[in-house]
PDB file of C-alpha atoms in Angstrom:
ATOM      1  CA  MET B   1     -23.054   7.247 -12.318  1.00 75.00           C
ATOM      2  CA  GLU B   2     -22.675   9.841  -9.591  1.00 89.00           C
ATOM      3  CA  PRO B   3     -22.072   8.622  -6.037  1.00 89.00           C
ATOM      4  CA  THR B   4     -25.268   7.995  -4.094  1.00 92.00           C
ATOM      5  CA  HIS B   5     -23.486   8.817  -0.823  1.00 95.00           C
ATOM      6  CA  ARG B   6     -20.630  11.239  -0.118  1.00 94.00           C
ATOM      7  CA  PHE B   7     -18.634  11.226   3.090  1.00 95.00           C
ATOM      8  CA  LYS B   8     -16.016  13.735   4.162  1.00 93.00           C
ATOM      9  CA  ILE B   9     -13.736  11.803   6.508  1.00 94.00           C
ATOM     10  CA  ILE B  10     -11.245  13.442   8.872  1.00 91.00           C
ATOM     11  CA  LEU B  11      -8.378  11.475  10.412  1.00 92.00           C
ATOM     12  CA  TYR B  12      -7.491  12.133  14.050  1.00 92.00           C
ATOM     13  CA  GLY B  13      -4.504  10.739  15.914  1.00 93.00           C
ATOM     14  CA  ASN B  14      -0.993  11.441  17.116  1.00 93.00           C
ATOM     15  CA  SER B  15       1.816  12.003  14.673  1.00 87.00           C
ATOM     16  CA  ALA B  16       3.330   8.713  13.411  1.00 90.00           C
ATOM     17  CA  VAL B  17       0.379   6.421  14.255  1.00 95.00           C
ATOM     18  CA  GLY B  18      -0.027   5.587  10.562  1.00 93.00           C
ATOM     19  CA  LYS B  19      -2.811   7.907   9.369  1.00 92.00           C
ATOM     20  CA  THR B  20      -1.125   8.632   6.037  1.00 90.00           C
ATOM     21  CA  SER B  21      -0.049   5.013   5.627  1.00 93.00           C
ATOM     22  CA  ILE B  22      -3.536   3.615   6.121  1.00 95.00           C
ATOM     23  CA  VAL B  23      -5.043   6.083   3.640  1.00 94.00           C
ATOM     24  CA  ASN B  24      -2.315   5.408   1.059  1.00 92.00           C
ATOM     25  CA  ARG B  25      -2.815   1.673   1.507  1.00 95.00           C
ATOM     26  CA  TYR B  26      -6.587   1.988   1.133  1.00 95.00           C
ATOM     27  CA  VAL B  27      -6.706   4.461  -1.766  1.00 94.00           C
ATOM     28  CA  ASN B  28      -3.544   3.543  -3.721  1.00 91.00           C
ATOM     29  CA  ASN B  29      -2.669   0.081  -2.331  1.00 89.00           C
ATOM     30  CA  LYS B  30       0.813   1.401  -1.505  1.00 86.00           C
ATOM     31  CA  PHE B  31       2.941   1.498   1.623  1.00 78.00           C
ATOM     32  CA  GLU B  32       6.024   3.681   2.102  1.00 75.00           C
ATOM     33  CA  ASP B  33       8.620   2.318   4.524  1.00 73.00           C
ATOM     34  CA  ASP B  34      10.212   5.742   4.982  1.00 68.00           C
ATOM     35  CA  TYR B  35       8.310   7.856   7.504  1.00 56.00           C
ATOM     36  CA  ILE B  36       7.632  11.415   6.411  1.00 62.00           C
ATOM     37  CA  SER B  37       5.526  13.488   8.786  1.00 58.00           C
ATOM     38  CA  THR B  38       2.500  15.095   7.125  1.00 57.00           C
ATOM     39  CA  LEU B  39       3.087  18.825   6.879  1.00 55.00           C
ATOM     40  CA  GLY B  40      -0.318  20.432   6.633  1.00 60.00           C
ATOM     41  CA  TYR B  41      -2.757  18.087   4.958  1.00 70.00           C
ATOM     42  CA  ASN B  42      -3.427  15.685   2.095  1.00 78.00           C
ATOM     43  CA  VAL B  43      -6.795  14.926   0.527  1.00 87.00           C
ATOM     44  CA  LEU B  44      -7.508  11.643  -1.235  1.00 91.00           C
ATOM     45  CA  GLU B  45     -10.719  10.263  -2.698  1.00 94.00           C
ATOM     46  CA  LYS B  46     -11.856   6.681  -3.029  1.00 95.00           C
ATOM     47  CA  ILE B  47     -15.098   5.641  -4.678  1.00 95.00           C
ATOM     48  CA  ILE B  48     -16.486   2.215  -3.897  1.00 94.00           C
ATOM     49  CA  GLU B  49     -19.568   0.297  -4.916  1.00 93.00           C
ATOM     50  CA  LEU B  50     -21.599  -1.405  -2.251  1.00 92.00           C
ATOM     51  CA  GLY B  51     -24.569  -3.226  -3.722  1.00 90.00           C
ATOM     52  CA  LYS B  52     -26.575  -0.619  -5.624  1.00 92.00           C
ATOM     53  CA  ASP B  53     -24.855   2.235  -3.782  1.00 93.00           C
ATOM     54  CA  LYS B  54     -21.852   4.171  -5.027  1.00 95.00           C
ATOM     55  CA  ILE B  55     -19.969   5.761  -2.130  1.00 96.00           C
ATOM     56  CA  SER B  56     -17.414   8.570  -2.263  1.00 96.00           C
ATOM     57  CA  PHE B  57     -14.942   8.873   0.595  1.00 96.00           C
ATOM     58  CA  LEU B  58     -13.151  12.240   0.557  1.00 94.00           C
ATOM     59  CA  ILE B  59     -10.426  11.616   3.138  1.00 95.00           C
ATOM     60  CA  PHE B  60      -8.619  14.505   4.841  1.00 90.00           C
ATOM     61  CA  ASP B  61      -5.285  13.453   6.324  1.00 87.00           C
ATOM     62  CA  ILE B  62      -4.083  16.317   8.525  1.00 78.00           C
ATOM     63  CA  GLY B  63      -0.769  16.350  10.372  1.00 70.00           C
ATOM     64  CA  GLY B  64      -1.097  15.104  13.950  1.00 57.00           C
ATOM     65  CA  GLN B  65       1.161  17.731  15.492  1.00 58.00           C
ATOM     66  CA  GLU B  66      -0.334  20.349  17.767  1.00 67.00           C
ATOM     67  CA  LYS B  67       0.672  23.121  15.352  1.00 58.00           C
ATOM     68  CA  PHE B  68      -1.980  21.820  12.924  1.00 62.00           C
ATOM     69  CA  THR B  69      -4.887  22.144  15.383  1.00 72.00           C
ATOM     70  CA  GLU B  70      -6.360  25.192  13.619  1.00 74.00           C
ATOM     71  CA  LEU B  71      -6.021  23.502  10.230  1.00 68.00           C
ATOM     72  CA  ARG B  72      -7.726  20.404  11.624  1.00 68.00           C
ATOM     73  CA  LYS B  73     -10.501  22.568  13.064  1.00 74.00           C
ATOM     74  CA  GLN B  74     -10.994  24.331   9.718  1.00 75.00           C
ATOM     75  CA  TYR B  75     -11.113  21.144   7.632  1.00 75.00           C
ATOM     76  CA  SER B  76     -13.288  19.314  10.149  1.00 81.00           C
ATOM     77  CA  LYS B  77     -16.181  21.649   9.350  1.00 84.00           C
ATOM     78  CA  GLY B  78     -18.699  19.736   7.289  1.00 87.00           C
ATOM     79  CA  ALA B  79     -17.101  16.371   8.032  1.00 90.00           C
ATOM     80  CA  ASN B  80     -19.702  13.681   8.560  1.00 92.00           C
ATOM     81  CA  ALA B  81     -17.296  10.849   9.357  1.00 94.00           C
ATOM     82  CA  ALA B  82     -13.973  10.386  11.125  1.00 94.00           C
ATOM     83  CA  LEU B  83     -11.313   7.868  12.021  1.00 96.00           C
ATOM     84  CA  ILE B  84      -9.527   8.140  15.355  1.00 96.00           C
ATOM     85  CA  MET B  85      -6.291   6.168  15.278  1.00 97.00           C
ATOM     86  CA  TYR B  86      -3.603   5.037  17.658  1.00 98.00           C
ATOM     87  CA  ASP B  87      -0.496   2.878  17.367  1.00 98.00           C
ATOM     88  CA  ILE B  88      -0.565  -0.354  19.428  1.00 99.00           C
ATOM     89  CA  THR B  89       3.178   0.063  20.133  1.00 98.00           C
ATOM     90  CA  ASP B  90       2.764   3.597  21.511  1.00 98.00           C
ATOM     91  CA  ARG B  91       0.886   3.881  24.816  1.00 98.00           C
ATOM     92  CA  ASP B  92       0.897   7.711  24.582  1.00 98.00           C
ATOM     93  CA  SER B  93      -0.995   7.601  21.282  1.00 98.00           C
ATOM     94  CA  PHE B  94      -3.645   5.438  22.972  1.00 99.00           C
ATOM     95  CA  ASN B  95      -3.807   7.734  26.002  1.00 98.00           C
ATOM     96  CA  ASN B  96      -4.403  10.700  23.662  1.00 96.00           C
ATOM     97  CA  VAL B  97      -7.461   9.124  22.004  1.00 97.00           C
ATOM     98  CA  ARG B  98      -9.786  10.912  24.447  1.00 97.00           C
ATOM     99  CA  ASN B  99      -8.201  14.247  23.460  1.00 94.00           C
ATOM    100  CA  TRP B 100      -8.740  13.433  19.766  1.00 93.00           C
ATOM    101  CA  TYR B 101     -12.320  12.446  20.587  1.00 96.00           C
ATOM    102  CA  ASN B 102     -12.843  15.809  22.321  1.00 94.00           C
ATOM    103  CA  ASP B 103     -11.482  17.606  19.237  1.00 91.00           C
ATOM    104  CA  LEU B 104     -13.822  15.598  17.018  1.00 92.00           C
ATOM    105  CA  ILE B 105     -16.806  16.561  19.191  1.00 92.00           C
ATOM    106  CA  GLU B 106     -15.755  20.228  19.234  1.00 91.00           C
ATOM    107  CA  PHE B 107     -14.764  20.549  15.560  1.00 90.00           C
ATOM    108  CA  THR B 108     -17.474  18.519  13.786  1.00 92.00           C
ATOM    109  CA  ASP B 109     -21.237  18.454  13.830  1.00 86.00           C
ATOM    110  CA  ASN B 110     -21.757  14.961  15.250  1.00 86.00           C
ATOM    111  CA  ALA B 111     -19.511  13.144  12.779  1.00 93.00           C
ATOM    112  CA  ARG B 112     -19.849   9.375  13.036  1.00 95.00           C
ATOM    113  CA  PHE B 113     -16.559   7.660  13.766  1.00 97.00           C
ATOM    114  CA  ILE B 114     -14.649   4.467  14.401  1.00 97.00           C
ATOM    115  CA  LEU B 115     -11.520   3.726  16.424  1.00 98.00           C
ATOM    116  CA  ILE B 116      -8.543   2.103  14.694  1.00 98.00           C
ATOM    117  CA  ALA B 117      -5.595   0.411  16.417  1.00 99.00           C
ATOM    118  CA  ASN B 118      -2.816   0.359  13.818  1.00 98.00           C
ATOM    119  CA  LYS B 119       0.514  -1.461  13.427  1.00 98.00           C
ATOM    120  CA  ILE B 120      -0.653  -4.932  14.475  1.00 98.00           C
ATOM    121  CA  ASP B 121       2.235  -6.314  12.423  1.00 98.00           C
ATOM    122  CA  LEU B 122       4.388  -5.210  15.395  1.00 98.00           C
ATOM    123  CA  GLU B 123       2.639  -7.562  17.842  1.00 98.00           C
ATOM    124  CA  ASP B 124       5.891  -8.277  19.696  1.00 98.00           C
ATOM    125  CA  GLN B 125       6.092  -4.553  20.591  1.00 98.00           C
ATOM    126  CA  ARG B 126       2.420  -4.204  21.602  1.00 98.00           C
ATOM    127  CA  GLN B 127       1.789  -1.829  24.525  1.00 99.00           C
ATOM    128  CA  VAL B 128      -2.014  -1.647  24.244  1.00 99.00           C
ATOM    129  CA  SER B 129      -4.167  -4.778  24.439  1.00 99.00           C
ATOM    130  CA  THR B 130      -7.088  -5.460  22.119  1.00 99.00           C
ATOM    131  CA  GLN B 131      -9.376  -5.463  25.167  1.00 99.00           C
ATOM    132  CA  GLU B 132      -8.218  -1.963  26.173  1.00 99.00           C
ATOM    133  CA  GLY B 133      -8.978  -0.733  22.661  1.00 99.00           C
ATOM    134  CA  GLU B 134     -12.426  -2.341  22.645  1.00 99.00           C
ATOM    135  CA  GLU B 135     -13.246  -0.839  26.051  1.00 99.00           C
ATOM    136  CA  LEU B 136     -12.119   2.637  24.994  1.00 98.00           C
ATOM    137  CA  ALA B 137     -14.151   2.397  21.775  1.00 98.00           C
ATOM    138  CA  LYS B 138     -17.279   1.721  23.862  1.00 98.00           C
ATOM    139  CA  GLU B 139     -16.408   4.495  26.313  1.00 98.00           C
ATOM    140  CA  ILE B 140     -16.145   7.140  23.567  1.00 97.00           C
ATOM    141  CA  PHE B 141     -19.147   5.756  21.638  1.00 96.00           C
ATOM    142  CA  ALA B 142     -17.186   4.741  18.533  1.00 98.00           C
ATOM    143  CA  GLU B 143     -19.351   2.886  16.022  1.00 97.00           C
ATOM    144  CA  GLY B 144     -16.669   0.272  15.535  1.00 97.00           C
ATOM    145  CA  PHE B 145     -13.219  -0.866  16.638  1.00 98.00           C
ATOM    146  CA  PHE B 146     -10.671  -2.295  14.213  1.00 98.00           C
ATOM    147  CA  GLU B 147      -7.090  -3.507  14.457  1.00 99.00           C
ATOM    148  CA  THR B 148      -5.117  -2.940  11.260  1.00 98.00           C
ATOM    149  CA  SER B 149      -1.701  -2.996   9.669  1.00 98.00           C
ATOM    150  CA  ALA B 150      -1.173  -0.583   6.796  1.00 95.00           C
ATOM    151  CA  LYS B 151       2.253  -2.142   6.190  1.00 96.00           C
ATOM    152  CA  GLU B 152       0.998  -5.735   5.852  1.00 97.00           C
ATOM    153  CA  ASN B 153      -2.420  -4.678   4.481  1.00 97.00           C
ATOM    154  CA  ILE B 154      -4.265  -6.409   7.321  1.00 97.00           C
ATOM    155  CA  GLU B 155      -7.949  -5.466   7.708  1.00 97.00           C
ATOM    156  CA  VAL B 156      -7.537  -2.108   5.899  1.00 97.00           C
ATOM    157  CA  ASP B 157     -10.116  -2.671   3.140  1.00 95.00           C
ATOM    158  CA  ASN B 158     -12.464  -4.454   5.532  1.00 95.00           C
ATOM    159  CA  THR B 159     -12.282  -1.538   7.984  1.00 96.00           C
ATOM    160  CA  PHE B 160     -13.355   0.983   5.345  1.00 94.00           C
ATOM    161  CA  LEU B 161     -15.969  -1.381   3.867  1.00 95.00           C
ATOM    162  CA  THR B 162     -17.514  -2.001   7.281  1.00 94.00           C
ATOM    163  CA  PHE B 163     -17.437   1.740   8.030  1.00 94.00           C
ATOM    164  CA  ALA B 164     -19.219   2.394   4.711  1.00 95.00           C
ATOM    165  CA  LYS B 165     -21.941  -0.085   5.692  1.00 94.00           C
ATOM    166  CA  ILE B 166     -22.280   1.616   9.090  1.00 93.00           C
ATOM    167  CA  LEU B 167     -22.493   5.076   7.502  1.00 94.00           C
ATOM    168  CA  ILE B 168     -25.212   4.225   4.976  1.00 93.00           C
ATOM    169  CA  SER B 169     -27.327   2.195   7.400  1.00 87.00           C
TER     170      SER B 169
END
């Protein structure tokens, strides 16, 4: 059976916030301890069933460095969904969320999106409170706010499942 819904998802966020890790955890149920910066982009697909619906997520993981801005702009065309991510142990990544939001608005045609705070397994190094994340999500009109850990597989599947429900509603 062909998917009843297809979503092209773009990931936005600073380098090293865990974009690749969260996608690898979700699609392949794997986590790599060794950090390798994404050079260019990776595309992964995950098909899920949700009731009578079959949903295809085509996920574009583009390097977070500034040098990939044009690539991000190019691949954001036609995207109807996005994830904006930050790392709870990196205040700068949180402070840059508004810039990523502005890129999303500029590069996509009203893509629906959620905000993800990653690396909650590093609670003892937290620099950004849950409340700050929730407030920012409201401020930028995110359709959801989630705290995850790709490493410990905390809330990863639930984040994507909830996003799927939001997208098809």
